[in-house]
């Protein structure tokens, strides 16, 4: 049976859920995302409580530029879509195309992260809006930074999977791993949608 | 490979435990570590009580007293009660549902080692700049202003051990959902499994709030963030909310599994099916649900205003209803039964009136207006000790004694257990009953000294005397453990004449638990087979190869890495190198785990046929 | 809301016994079980109601419990007896769901009522239905002492809060460092004292003259347990006198004895940067205007010269671990400290002190001297809460307070 796990032929329709291990991973990961939701909800709550506590530092509507953030949103949403393609090819047992689409996902993720770093750099140097400037700045960087750290972790994760499985096909052992990595990526995307709305749009308008 | 069970040397045994992914061994690890921290927390409690034996005492200094009280609370909740509950969950849940292991054996091991290193980290603080001194609740801004690194140890230590708990929680949810044996429907699950399940769900949704709180605290203290610094626009109440959004469900995380233990012990020793099984399940779920809606009853005096206070007061009182349902269901399980007063049963019976008092004072505290007098006084101290010692600790001991034969294959001495119970029980009531009155007489909690001529002397003295009884009882229990294990008299698979699946296999069970997956025909499957069948559980599958996970040292290394990194983050400067090394170890271990396929191994059918321990031993 | 069961003899009897037992607990100046104030009394009633309900539940549980343990022990002659495996009983289960709900409702109603009543900081109304002026005190908690500033009266004290009896005193509370909690068990429940931005309000109404002990009820550092203070309740007339006496103090008064005069100079040179005498707003350290009338030193230590000198010289290191006076830079010879002590112990501007707070003299007053014409300002502060009903009642006679906003 152990050999079956690593065979790349005759895969079932949903290779990620074909084994008990796969089903466990699948379900465990959904629950993990439930916990992550509480984590981000707590961070959002903290942010909302402190978003007007700017003391002497700049306020939200003075620093946010929607153009850049909008671009970042588009990039991350697109990367979510490309990871869907990757999973589609995984289910079709086409590892090359899966790797390709994962590669595109990673590239988009890196672009997002690069822009976020640029954005932070810009705030710090252009507006003297550092981590310790005010309670608002601490809350902003912590919330958005936590998301950024999740993106970075997700990138590391997907890259490791790609490298590890570069020379072998899709099988019952690695299919669940790819699948939950893509779940994670979607989750990050959803969180960003909330950040875009609550932090940036409401910060600019509200 | 753990497959070969031989008489191993000390080194081999140690290595086995460092790398084990077997839920039964992890249960033993949790038990040992939890008992160690329980004793540590108990010693801290004794220091507190000795300091308060008379007015104006100068046994220990004010600063040290605050460190002791902080560590007593933190240790008992996070490092004693939680792991002991995980010990029972690990030892019992997979057996009760007829599984060969948990869903994520590797994560299970990781959860233990994270908890363990977090606990060690917290206690290292005693030797480095002093322990945390802001109370187990670590209210900001006291925790921000606290000098030295005590509170940093608190924040980082709990963070690490909290990750472990979260993983444990997810593991048990998935185990219970996905790994039940054929016929083990949700409404046939033993109540302990049910409560473990619900407690795990609570862990999943409560701990992330603590995670965030601890991160904010860490960032404020170590990286100059301003969450809790009023002069920079911070708001100290945020911490209180985050802490209690975690903290109140935490109480139910602790008590629900204890309820589960009693729901196993009472039917077994009353020889009766649990009265109102479905309402017990319903009450458990309802308690958990309401448990998330009442956190602000810890904050009635914060100044949230009468509207919020009233809402939370009424919600809090509502919890008394499902709790009451449980109490009456236990009483009516006893009704008409044939009660054997074994030591687990005596603990269960001691629990009922004790916890009823704890629940009553809980309702009193929930009455927001009256809470203005009770809050942060010794009345609260009395209340939560009635709940946590009278509920959780009695439950844990009942569970440990009840499942001891299943975990170790030996039987603790019943006579000593009874002595232990009476010493502990009488000591407990002496210690804490009078504290209700101390609180109402004007003694706030966390008081290093109380003054003369304020009428507080006598009850404090009584309380301290009671604490010595409890200590004596605990020592007796440890003695019992040592003696029992030294003698090592083996017992059968079902020494209590019990009702659930775990008693259908040998004590201790073989490492694969069930040779053949059991077929469950109803609630209390073993009882059904005893009364309606031949006393043996029917197999649900023919004998075949069994797939087992490999042992791994990676969880230990991953946790060790975070432990080392914690010091780097804390001391900064040239110590940053520790953070680099630590995170490198953790990340490296994770990569190693990713890059090395871990497919487990198989126990072959032929080997199973050779082994004597047949899966349906009576 | 308690009338229904009050009529029943047994309940009354139980109540009396209970109240007797409880009131035997603790000292009258500290115990929540011997209420001497409006808030404490309300809470005490609620406490008794909840205890009675809970005792009822407890008795039911214990009766069943004792019965089953005695009745259903395993019989020696028949150890193999197998009891009937009852699944449950819907009627019973409904019963023990519904009855607790009813009991909780009985408790919930007064709870909500009292929660709102205790949070009410609208002005008092006298017998003629007129809204009275409210006496507001700004309370500041600090590690490890309390500061009291009487709003609009130019009077400040520390550690000992003088209040008139039979009148509500309104407290507006905040902290200058960590969270503290203001608790005078015999007069009212506690309320947290939060750092900037979260000011809390509560009221005190003492029904009897006397000195009541207050405690800090939120862990605030090493000396949390000795952050005691007193509430000195005197009759309204005496309170007025006390305020007038306190208002006279400027800190410039020359003491009688020569040593005290020297002490005054030394005090001015070494201590005035933190401590104030008179209504000076400085509250880095406790206000010492009526230091001579204190009953305790630093709230807890016996009040005598020896201890005071020790305090000055050790900066309270032993007496109040972790206090902020240890940061003060002064250095004094022992004699100098004694002179300062002499001076401080002579600071007794008023005849109304803790010593004679409980005397039999009761001087009534409506405190009108404390609120000269500018009452609009005073009224405003408490106006914006919810006081709809009061203002309706006296709307015809006095509504000039409301119309400017």
PDB file of N, CA and C in Angstrom, chain B residues 62 66 140 145 240 271-273 276 279 301-303 310 317 328-329 335-341 349 363-364 367 372-376 440-441 445-449 451 454 499, chain C residues 27 29-30 32 43 46-47 51 54 65 72-74 79 83 85-87 93 96 104 111 116 178-179 183 185 189-192 194 200 213 215-219 221-222 224-225 228:
ATOM      1  N   UNK B  62       7.131  41.452  48.886  1.00  0.00           N
ATOM      2  CA  UNK B  62       5.979  41.829  48.062  1.00  0.00           C
ATOM      3  C   UNK B  62       6.205  41.473  46.598  1.00  0.00           C
ATOM      4  N   UNK B  66       4.144  38.616  44.304  1.00  0.00           N
ATOM      5  CA  UNK B  66       3.439  38.822  43.038  1.00  0.00           C
ATOM      6  C   UNK B  66       3.914  37.843  41.968  1.00  0.00           C
ATOM      7  N   UNK B 140      -2.716  44.885  31.134  1.00  0.00           N
ATOM      8  CA  UNK B 140      -1.962  46.077  30.776  1.00  0.00           C
ATOM      9  C   UNK B 140      -2.604  47.251  31.504  1.00  0.00           C
ATOM     10  N   UNK B 145       4.493  47.932  32.167  1.00  0.00           N
ATOM     11  CA  UNK B 145       5.458  48.629  33.010  1.00  0.00           C
ATOM     12  C   UNK B 145       6.364  47.675  33.788  1.00  0.00           C
ATOM     13  N   UNK B 240      -7.875  43.406  27.985  1.00  0.00           N
ATOM     14  CA  UNK B 240      -8.852  42.698  28.816  1.00  0.00           C
ATOM     15  C   UNK B 240      -9.847  41.941  27.948  1.00  0.00           C
ATOM     16  N   UNK B 271     -23.479   1.073  37.565  1.00  0.00           N
ATOM     17  CA  UNK B 271     -23.932  -0.025  36.719  1.00  0.00           C
ATOM     18  C   UNK B 271     -25.190   0.359  35.957  1.00  0.00           C
ATOM     19  N   UNK B 272     -25.210   1.588  35.516  1.00  0.00           N
ATOM     20  CA  UNK B 272     -26.412   2.056  34.841  1.00  0.00           C
ATOM     21  C   UNK B 272     -26.028   2.932  33.674  1.00  0.00           C
ATOM     22  N   UNK B 273     -26.828   2.869  32.657  1.00  0.00           N
ATOM     23  CA  UNK B 273     -26.626   3.738  31.520  1.00  0.00           C
ATOM     24  C   UNK B 273     -26.749   5.201  31.958  1.00  0.00           C
ATOM     25  N   UNK B 276     -30.344  10.364  30.548  1.00  0.00           N
ATOM     26  CA  UNK B 276     -30.507  11.524  29.665  1.00  0.00           C
ATOM     27  C   UNK B 276     -29.291  11.800  28.797  1.00  0.00           C
ATOM     28  N   UNK B 279     -29.635  14.677  26.343  1.00  0.00           N
ATOM     29  CA  UNK B 279     -29.664  16.012  26.942  1.00  0.00           C
ATOM     30  C   UNK B 279     -28.293  16.381  27.505  1.00  0.00           C
ATOM     31  N   UNK B 301     -16.655  45.542  36.353  1.00  0.00           N
ATOM     32  CA  UNK B 301     -16.245  46.770  37.028  1.00  0.00           C
ATOM     33  C   UNK B 301     -15.362  47.653  36.164  1.00  0.00           C
ATOM     34  N   UNK B 302     -15.163  47.246  34.908  1.00  0.00           N
ATOM     35  CA  UNK B 302     -14.270  48.022  34.038  1.00  0.00           C
ATOM     36  C   UNK B 302     -14.913  49.341  33.630  1.00  0.00           C
ATOM     37  N   UNK B 303     -16.255  49.363  33.643  1.00  0.00           N
ATOM     38  CA  UNK B 303     -16.957  50.567  33.236  1.00  0.00           C
ATOM     39  C   UNK B 303     -17.511  50.450  31.826  1.00  0.00           C
ATOM     40  N   UNK B 310     -25.677  44.384  31.862  1.00  0.00           N
ATOM     41  CA  UNK B 310     -26.913  43.612  32.035  1.00  0.00           C
ATOM     42  C   UNK B 310     -26.979  42.455  31.043  1.00  0.00           C
ATOM     43  N   UNK B 317     -25.952  34.023  33.563  1.00  0.00           N
ATOM     44  CA  UNK B 317     -26.862  33.220  34.378  1.00  0.00           C
ATOM     45  C   UNK B 317     -27.436  32.057  33.570  1.00  0.00           C
ATOM     46  N   UNK B 328     -28.317  17.137  37.523  1.00  0.00           N
ATOM     47  CA  UNK B 328     -29.466  16.272  37.785  1.00  0.00           C
ATOM     48  C   UNK B 328     -29.368  14.966  37.006  1.00  0.00           C
ATOM     49  N   UNK B 329     -28.813  15.017  35.816  1.00  0.00           N
ATOM     50  CA  UNK B 329     -28.654  13.770  35.069  1.00  0.00           C
ATOM     51  C   UNK B 329     -27.715  12.802  35.783  1.00  0.00           C
ATOM     52  N   UNK B 335     -29.591   7.190  40.682  1.00  0.00           N
ATOM     53  CA  UNK B 335     -30.911   6.761  41.163  1.00  0.00           C
ATOM     54  C   UNK B 335     -31.250   5.384  40.588  1.00  0.00           C
ATOM     55  N   UNK B 336     -31.503   4.449  41.482  1.00  0.00           N
ATOM     56  CA  UNK B 336     -31.866   3.118  41.018  1.00  0.00           C
ATOM     57  C   UNK B 336     -30.682   2.268  40.588  1.00  0.00           C
ATOM     58  N   UNK B 337     -29.495   2.782  40.771  1.00  0.00           N
ATOM     59  CA  UNK B 337     -28.311   2.037  40.354  1.00  0.00           C
ATOM     60  C   UNK B 337     -27.820   1.092  41.429  1.00  0.00           C
ATOM     61  N   UNK B 338     -26.637   0.533  41.185  1.00  0.00           N
ATOM     62  CA  UNK B 338     -25.992  -0.325  42.158  1.00  0.00           C
ATOM     63  C   UNK B 338     -24.590   0.247  42.349  1.00  0.00           C
ATOM     64  N   UNK B 339     -24.493   1.129  43.334  1.00  0.00           N
ATOM     65  CA  UNK B 339     -23.313   1.991  43.420  1.00  0.00           C
ATOM     66  C   UNK B 339     -22.145   1.302  44.121  1.00  0.00           C
ATOM     67  N   UNK B 340     -21.017   1.266  43.445  1.00  0.00           N
ATOM     68  CA  UNK B 340     -19.775   0.779  44.059  1.00  0.00           C
ATOM     69  C   UNK B 340     -18.914   1.979  44.415  1.00  0.00           C
ATOM     70  N   UNK B 341     -18.498   2.067  45.679  1.00  0.00           N
ATOM     71  CA  UNK B 341     -17.711   3.237  46.080  1.00  0.00           C
ATOM     72  C   UNK B 341     -16.221   3.007  45.840  1.00  0.00           C
ATOM     73  N   UNK B 349     -18.368  11.516  43.335  1.00  0.00           N
ATOM     74  CA  UNK B 349     -19.391  11.893  44.309  1.00  0.00           C
ATOM     75  C   UNK B 349     -18.976  13.131  45.096  1.00  0.00           C
ATOM     76  N   UNK B 363     -23.392  31.848  39.622  1.00  0.00           N
ATOM     77  CA  UNK B 363     -24.598  32.623  39.319  1.00  0.00           C
ATOM     78  C   UNK B 363     -24.602  33.917  40.124  1.00  0.00           C
ATOM     79  N   UNK B 364     -24.185  33.822  41.398  1.00  0.00           N
ATOM     80  CA  UNK B 364     -24.129  35.037  42.222  1.00  0.00           C
ATOM     81  C   UNK B 364     -23.197  36.069  41.582  1.00  0.00           C
ATOM     82  N   UNK B 367     -24.504  38.029  38.633  1.00  0.00           N
ATOM     83  CA  UNK B 367     -25.421  39.126  38.918  1.00  0.00           C
ATOM     84  C   UNK B 367     -24.613  40.426  38.969  1.00  0.00           C
ATOM     85  N   UNK B 372     -20.139  43.928  41.813  1.00  0.00           N
ATOM     86  CA  UNK B 372     -19.321  45.067  42.222  1.00  0.00           C
ATOM     87  C   UNK B 372     -18.714  44.831  43.604  1.00  0.00           C
ATOM     88  N   UNK B 373     -19.399  44.038  44.427  1.00  0.00           N
ATOM     89  CA  UNK B 373     -18.786  43.678  45.710  1.00  0.00           C
ATOM     90  C   UNK B 373     -17.866  42.458  45.567  1.00  0.00           C
ATOM     91  N   UNK B 374     -18.303  41.455  44.813  1.00  0.00           N
ATOM     92  CA  UNK B 374     -17.509  40.211  44.757  1.00  0.00           C
ATOM     93  C   UNK B 374     -16.222  40.361  43.968  1.00  0.00           C
ATOM     94  N   UNK B 375     -16.299  41.153  42.910  1.00  0.00           N
ATOM     95  CA  UNK B 375     -15.224  41.179  41.917  1.00  0.00           C
ATOM     96  C   UNK B 375     -13.845  41.388  42.539  1.00  0.00           C
ATOM     97  N   UNK B 376     -12.883  40.604  42.050  1.00  0.00           N
ATOM     98  CA  UNK B 376     -11.493  40.729  42.508  1.00  0.00           C
ATOM     99  C   UNK B 376     -11.333  40.667  44.017  1.00  0.00           C
ATOM    100  N   UNK B 440     -16.103  38.755  51.125  1.00  0.00           N
ATOM    101  CA  UNK B 440     -17.200  39.649  51.490  1.00  0.00           C
ATOM    102  C   UNK B 440     -16.832  40.522  52.684  1.00  0.00           C
ATOM    103  N   UNK B 441     -15.891  40.055  53.477  1.00  0.00           N
ATOM    104  CA  UNK B 441     -15.456  40.840  54.633  1.00  0.00           C
ATOM    105  C   UNK B 441     -14.450  41.903  54.234  1.00  0.00           C
ATOM    106  N   UNK B 445      -8.436  40.103  46.328  1.00  0.00           N
ATOM    107  CA  UNK B 445      -7.515  39.030  45.957  1.00  0.00           C
ATOM    108  C   UNK B 445      -6.138  39.605  45.651  1.00  0.00           C
ATOM    109  N   UNK B 446      -5.175  38.715  45.535  1.00  0.00           N
ATOM    110  CA  UNK B 446      -3.797  39.082  45.208  1.00  0.00           C
ATOM    111  C   UNK B 446      -3.202  40.025  46.242  1.00  0.00           C
ATOM    112  N   UNK B 447      -3.568  39.798  47.506  1.00  0.00           N
ATOM    113  CA  UNK B 447      -3.031  40.631  48.582  1.00  0.00           C
ATOM    114  C   UNK B 447      -1.849  39.943  49.239  1.00  0.00           C
ATOM    115  N   UNK B 448      -0.753  40.664  49.202  1.00  0.00           N
ATOM    116  CA  UNK B 448       0.489  40.153  49.781  1.00  0.00           C
ATOM    117  C   UNK B 448       0.361  40.043  51.296  1.00  0.00           C
ATOM    118  N   UNK B 449      -0.217  41.076  51.917  1.00  0.00           N
ATOM    119  CA  UNK B 449      -0.486  41.000  53.358  1.00  0.00           C
ATOM    120  C   UNK B 449      -1.904  41.491  53.612  1.00  0.00           C
ATOM    121  N   UNK B 451      -4.102  43.296  56.961  1.00  0.00           N
ATOM    122  CA  UNK B 451      -3.721  44.025  58.172  1.00  0.00           C
ATOM    123  C   UNK B 451      -4.358  43.416  59.409  1.00  0.00           C
ATOM    124  N   UNK B 454      -8.639  43.711  61.296  1.00  0.00           N
ATOM    125  CA  UNK B 454      -9.663  43.868  60.281  1.00  0.00           C
ATOM    126  C   UNK B 454     -10.548  42.629  60.208  1.00  0.00           C
ATOM    127  N   UNK B 499     -17.977  -0.118  30.653  1.00  0.00           N
ATOM    128  CA  UNK B 499     -18.995  -0.182  29.618  1.00  0.00           C
ATOM    129  C   UNK B 499     -18.530   0.216  28.221  1.00  0.00           C
TER     130      UNK B 499
ATOM    131  N   UNK C  27     -15.422  43.232  60.069  1.00  0.00           N
ATOM    132  CA  UNK C  27     -15.493  44.451  60.858  1.00  0.00           C
ATOM    133  C   UNK C  27     -16.434  45.432  60.176  1.00  0.00           C
ATOM    134  N   UNK C  29     -16.354  48.472  59.588  1.00  0.00           N
ATOM    135  CA  UNK C  29     -15.795  49.520  58.731  1.00  0.00           C
ATOM    136  C   UNK C  29     -15.276  48.966  57.409  1.00  0.00           C
ATOM    137  N   UNK C  30     -15.357  47.639  57.225  1.00  0.00           N
ATOM    138  CA  UNK C  30     -14.740  47.054  56.041  1.00  0.00           C
ATOM    139  C   UNK C  30     -15.630  46.044  55.338  1.00  0.00           C
ATOM    140  N   UNK C  32     -18.536  43.984  53.495  1.00  0.00           N
ATOM    141  CA  UNK C  32     -19.671  44.172  52.598  1.00  0.00           C
ATOM    142  C   UNK C  32     -20.933  43.588  53.193  1.00  0.00           C
ATOM    143  N   UNK C  43     -26.771  46.107  47.114  1.00  0.00           N
ATOM    144  CA  UNK C  43     -26.062  44.890  46.730  1.00  0.00           C
ATOM    145  C   UNK C  43     -26.283  43.798  47.776  1.00  0.00           C
ATOM    146  N   UNK C  46     -29.495  42.117  47.145  1.00  0.00           N
ATOM    147  CA  UNK C  46     -29.379  41.233  45.989  1.00  0.00           C
ATOM    148  C   UNK C  46     -28.636  39.952  46.371  1.00  0.00           C
ATOM    149  N   UNK C  47     -27.610  40.147  47.176  1.00  0.00           N
ATOM    150  CA  UNK C  47     -26.796  39.029  47.648  1.00  0.00           C
ATOM    151  C   UNK C  47     -27.666  38.040  48.425  1.00  0.00           C
ATOM    152  N   UNK C  51     -28.503  34.284  47.447  1.00  0.00           N
ATOM    153  CA  UNK C  51     -28.118  33.181  48.344  1.00  0.00           C
ATOM    154  C   UNK C  51     -29.326  32.310  48.666  1.00  0.00           C
ATOM    155  N   UNK C  54     -30.096  30.168  45.732  1.00  0.00           N
ATOM    156  CA  UNK C  54     -29.060  29.157  45.539  1.00  0.00           C
ATOM    157  C   UNK C  54     -29.120  28.095  46.637  1.00  0.00           C
ATOM    158  N   UNK C  65     -29.089  13.690  46.440  1.00  0.00           N
ATOM    159  CA  UNK C  65     -27.737  13.127  46.491  1.00  0.00           C
ATOM    160  C   UNK C  65     -27.585  12.162  47.678  1.00  0.00           C
ATOM    161  N   UNK C  72     -29.025   3.442  47.151  1.00  0.00           N
ATOM    162  CA  UNK C  72     -28.650   2.624  45.994  1.00  0.00           C
ATOM    163  C   UNK C  72     -27.210   2.111  46.020  1.00  0.00           C
ATOM    164  N   UNK C  73     -26.672   1.951  47.215  1.00  0.00           N
ATOM    165  CA  UNK C  73     -25.364   1.293  47.304  1.00  0.00           C
ATOM    166  C   UNK C  73     -25.509  -0.151  46.850  1.00  0.00           C
ATOM    167  N   UNK C  74     -24.434  -0.696  46.308  1.00  0.00           N
ATOM    168  CA  UNK C  74     -24.462  -2.101  45.880  1.00  0.00           C
ATOM    169  C   UNK C  74     -24.765  -2.994  47.079  1.00  0.00           C
ATOM    170  N   UNK C  79     -24.340  -8.835  44.628  1.00  0.00           N
ATOM    171  CA  UNK C  79     -23.418  -7.971  43.888  1.00  0.00           C
ATOM    172  C   UNK C  79     -23.641  -8.019  42.378  1.00  0.00           C
ATOM    173  N   UNK C  83     -29.088  -3.155  37.453  1.00  0.00           N
ATOM    174  CA  UNK C  83     -30.198  -2.210  37.524  1.00  0.00           C
ATOM    175  C   UNK C  83     -30.828  -2.007  36.145  1.00  0.00           C
ATOM    176  N   UNK C  85     -31.659  -0.209  32.920  1.00  0.00           N
ATOM    177  CA  UNK C  85     -30.843   0.771  32.187  1.00  0.00           C
ATOM    178  C   UNK C  85     -31.742   1.882  31.631  1.00  0.00           C
ATOM    179  N   UNK C  86     -32.080   2.839  32.493  1.00  0.00           N
ATOM    180  CA  UNK C  86     -33.004   3.905  32.082  1.00  0.00           C
ATOM    181  C   UNK C  86     -32.325   4.857  31.098  1.00  0.00           C
ATOM    182  N   UNK C  87     -33.037   5.182  30.036  1.00  0.00           N
ATOM    183  CA  UNK C  87     -32.456   6.111  29.069  1.00  0.00           C
ATOM    184  C   UNK C  87     -32.612   7.562  29.488  1.00  0.00           C
ATOM    185  N   UNK C  93     -36.671  15.739  32.910  1.00  0.00           N
ATOM    186  CA  UNK C  93     -35.669  16.607  32.295  1.00  0.00           C
ATOM    187  C   UNK C  93     -36.241  17.984  32.006  1.00  0.00           C
ATOM    188  N   UNK C  96     -36.344  19.965  35.358  1.00  0.00           N
ATOM    189  CA  UNK C  96     -35.122  20.607  35.856  1.00  0.00           C
ATOM    190  C   UNK C  96     -34.473  21.510  34.817  1.00  0.00           C
ATOM    191  N   UNK C 104     -33.770  31.738  37.773  1.00  0.00           N
ATOM    192  CA  UNK C 104     -32.824  32.715  37.259  1.00  0.00           C
ATOM    193  C   UNK C 104     -33.523  34.005  36.853  1.00  0.00           C
ATOM    194  N   UNK C 111     -31.368  42.103  39.243  1.00  0.00           N
ATOM    195  CA  UNK C 111     -29.985  42.323  38.839  1.00  0.00           C
ATOM    196  C   UNK C 111     -29.908  43.456  37.832  1.00  0.00           C
ATOM    197  N   UNK C 116     -28.555  49.081  36.604  1.00  0.00           N
ATOM    198  CA  UNK C 116     -28.814  50.427  36.093  1.00  0.00           C
ATOM    199  C   UNK C 116     -28.811  51.448  37.226  1.00  0.00           C
ATOM    200  N   UNK C 178      -1.130  52.620  36.357  1.00  0.00           N
ATOM    201  CA  UNK C 178      -1.754  51.354  35.962  1.00  0.00           C
ATOM    202  C   UNK C 178      -3.221  51.335  36.405  1.00  0.00           C
ATOM    203  N   UNK C 179      -3.901  50.228  36.133  1.00  0.00           N
ATOM    204  CA  UNK C 179      -5.299  50.120  36.553  1.00  0.00           C
ATOM    205  C   UNK C 179      -5.366  49.852  38.058  1.00  0.00           C
ATOM    206  N   UNK C 183     -12.525  50.598  46.048  1.00  0.00           N
ATOM    207  CA  UNK C 183     -13.500  49.750  46.736  1.00  0.00           C
ATOM    208  C   UNK C 183     -13.627  50.142  48.204  1.00  0.00           C
ATOM    209  N   UNK C 185     -15.981  48.623  50.721  1.00  0.00           N
ATOM    210  CA  UNK C 185     -16.995  47.568  50.788  1.00  0.00           C
ATOM    211  C   UNK C 185     -18.230  47.949  51.599  1.00  0.00           C
ATOM    212  N   UNK C 189     -20.044  48.998  46.055  1.00  0.00           N
ATOM    213  CA  UNK C 189     -19.179  48.065  45.338  1.00  0.00           C
ATOM    214  C   UNK C 189     -18.019  48.799  44.700  1.00  0.00           C
ATOM    215  N   UNK C 190     -17.197  48.038  43.970  1.00  0.00           N
ATOM    216  CA  UNK C 190     -15.979  48.641  43.434  1.00  0.00           C
ATOM    217  C   UNK C 190     -16.133  49.080  41.990  1.00  0.00           C
ATOM    218  N   UNK C 191     -15.225  49.914  41.576  1.00  0.00           N
ATOM    219  CA  UNK C 191     -15.196  50.350  40.185  1.00  0.00           C
ATOM    220  C   UNK C 191     -13.732  50.519  39.797  1.00  0.00           C
ATOM    221  N   UNK C 192     -13.386  50.037  38.595  1.00  0.00           N
ATOM    222  CA  UNK C 192     -11.995  50.143  38.167  1.00  0.00           C
ATOM    223  C   UNK C 192     -11.615  51.593  37.906  1.00  0.00           C
ATOM    224  N   UNK C 194      -9.211  53.415  35.616  1.00  0.00           N
ATOM    225  CA  UNK C 194      -8.397  53.132  34.427  1.00  0.00           C
ATOM    226  C   UNK C 194      -7.487  54.295  34.064  1.00  0.00           C
ATOM    227  N   UNK C 200     -14.216  56.546  34.730  1.00  0.00           N
ATOM    228  CA  UNK C 200     -15.406  55.890  35.265  1.00  0.00           C
ATOM    229  C   UNK C 200     -16.079  56.763  36.307  1.00  0.00           C
ATOM    230  N   UNK C 213     -12.976  51.877  55.627  1.00  0.00           N
ATOM    231  CA  UNK C 213     -11.728  51.534  54.944  1.00  0.00           C
ATOM    232  C   UNK C 213     -11.984  51.270  53.478  1.00  0.00           C
ATOM    233  N   UNK C 215     -10.089  49.918  49.801  1.00  0.00           N
ATOM    234  CA  UNK C 215      -9.000  49.048  49.345  1.00  0.00           C
ATOM    235  C   UNK C 215      -8.831  49.210  47.845  1.00  0.00           C
ATOM    236  N   UNK C 216      -7.616  48.951  47.392  1.00  0.00           N
ATOM    237  CA  UNK C 216      -7.415  48.828  45.955  1.00  0.00           C
ATOM    238  C   UNK C 216      -7.684  47.365  45.601  1.00  0.00           C
ATOM    239  N   UNK C 217      -8.521  47.154  44.608  1.00  0.00           N
ATOM    240  CA  UNK C 217      -8.926  45.786  44.297  1.00  0.00           C
ATOM    241  C   UNK C 217      -8.445  45.312  42.933  1.00  0.00           C
ATOM    242  N   UNK C 218      -7.468  45.986  42.353  1.00  0.00           N
ATOM    243  CA  UNK C 218      -6.927  45.475  41.089  1.00  0.00           C
ATOM    244  C   UNK C 218      -5.415  45.452  41.217  1.00  0.00           C
ATOM    245  N   UNK C 219      -4.824  44.290  40.987  1.00  0.00           N
ATOM    246  CA  UNK C 219      -3.376  44.138  41.146  1.00  0.00           C
ATOM    247  C   UNK C 219      -2.646  45.283  40.444  1.00  0.00           C
ATOM    248  N   UNK C 221       0.851  46.226  41.438  1.00  0.00           N
ATOM    249  CA  UNK C 221       2.278  46.253  41.728  1.00  0.00           C
ATOM    250  C   UNK C 221       2.544  45.682  43.110  1.00  0.00           C
ATOM    251  N   UNK C 222       3.804  45.715  43.539  1.00  0.00           N
ATOM    252  CA  UNK C 222       4.159  45.070  44.802  1.00  0.00           C
ATOM    253  C   UNK C 222       3.327  45.547  45.987  1.00  0.00           C
ATOM    254  N   UNK C 224       0.296  46.634  46.099  1.00  0.00           N
ATOM    255  CA  UNK C 224      -1.148  46.564  45.861  1.00  0.00           C
ATOM    256  C   UNK C 224      -1.931  46.340  47.152  1.00  0.00           C
ATOM    257  N   UNK C 225      -1.417  45.459  48.002  1.00  0.00           N
ATOM    258  CA  UNK C 225      -2.184  45.091  49.194  1.00  0.00           C
ATOM    259  C   UNK C 225      -2.154  46.166  50.268  1.00  0.00           C
ATOM    260  N   UNK C 228      -4.243  51.160  50.851  1.00  0.00           N
ATOM    261  CA  UNK C 228      -5.497  51.429  51.544  1.00  0.00           C
ATOM    262  C   UNK C 228      -5.788  52.923  51.611  1.00  0.00           C
TER     263      UNK C 228
END
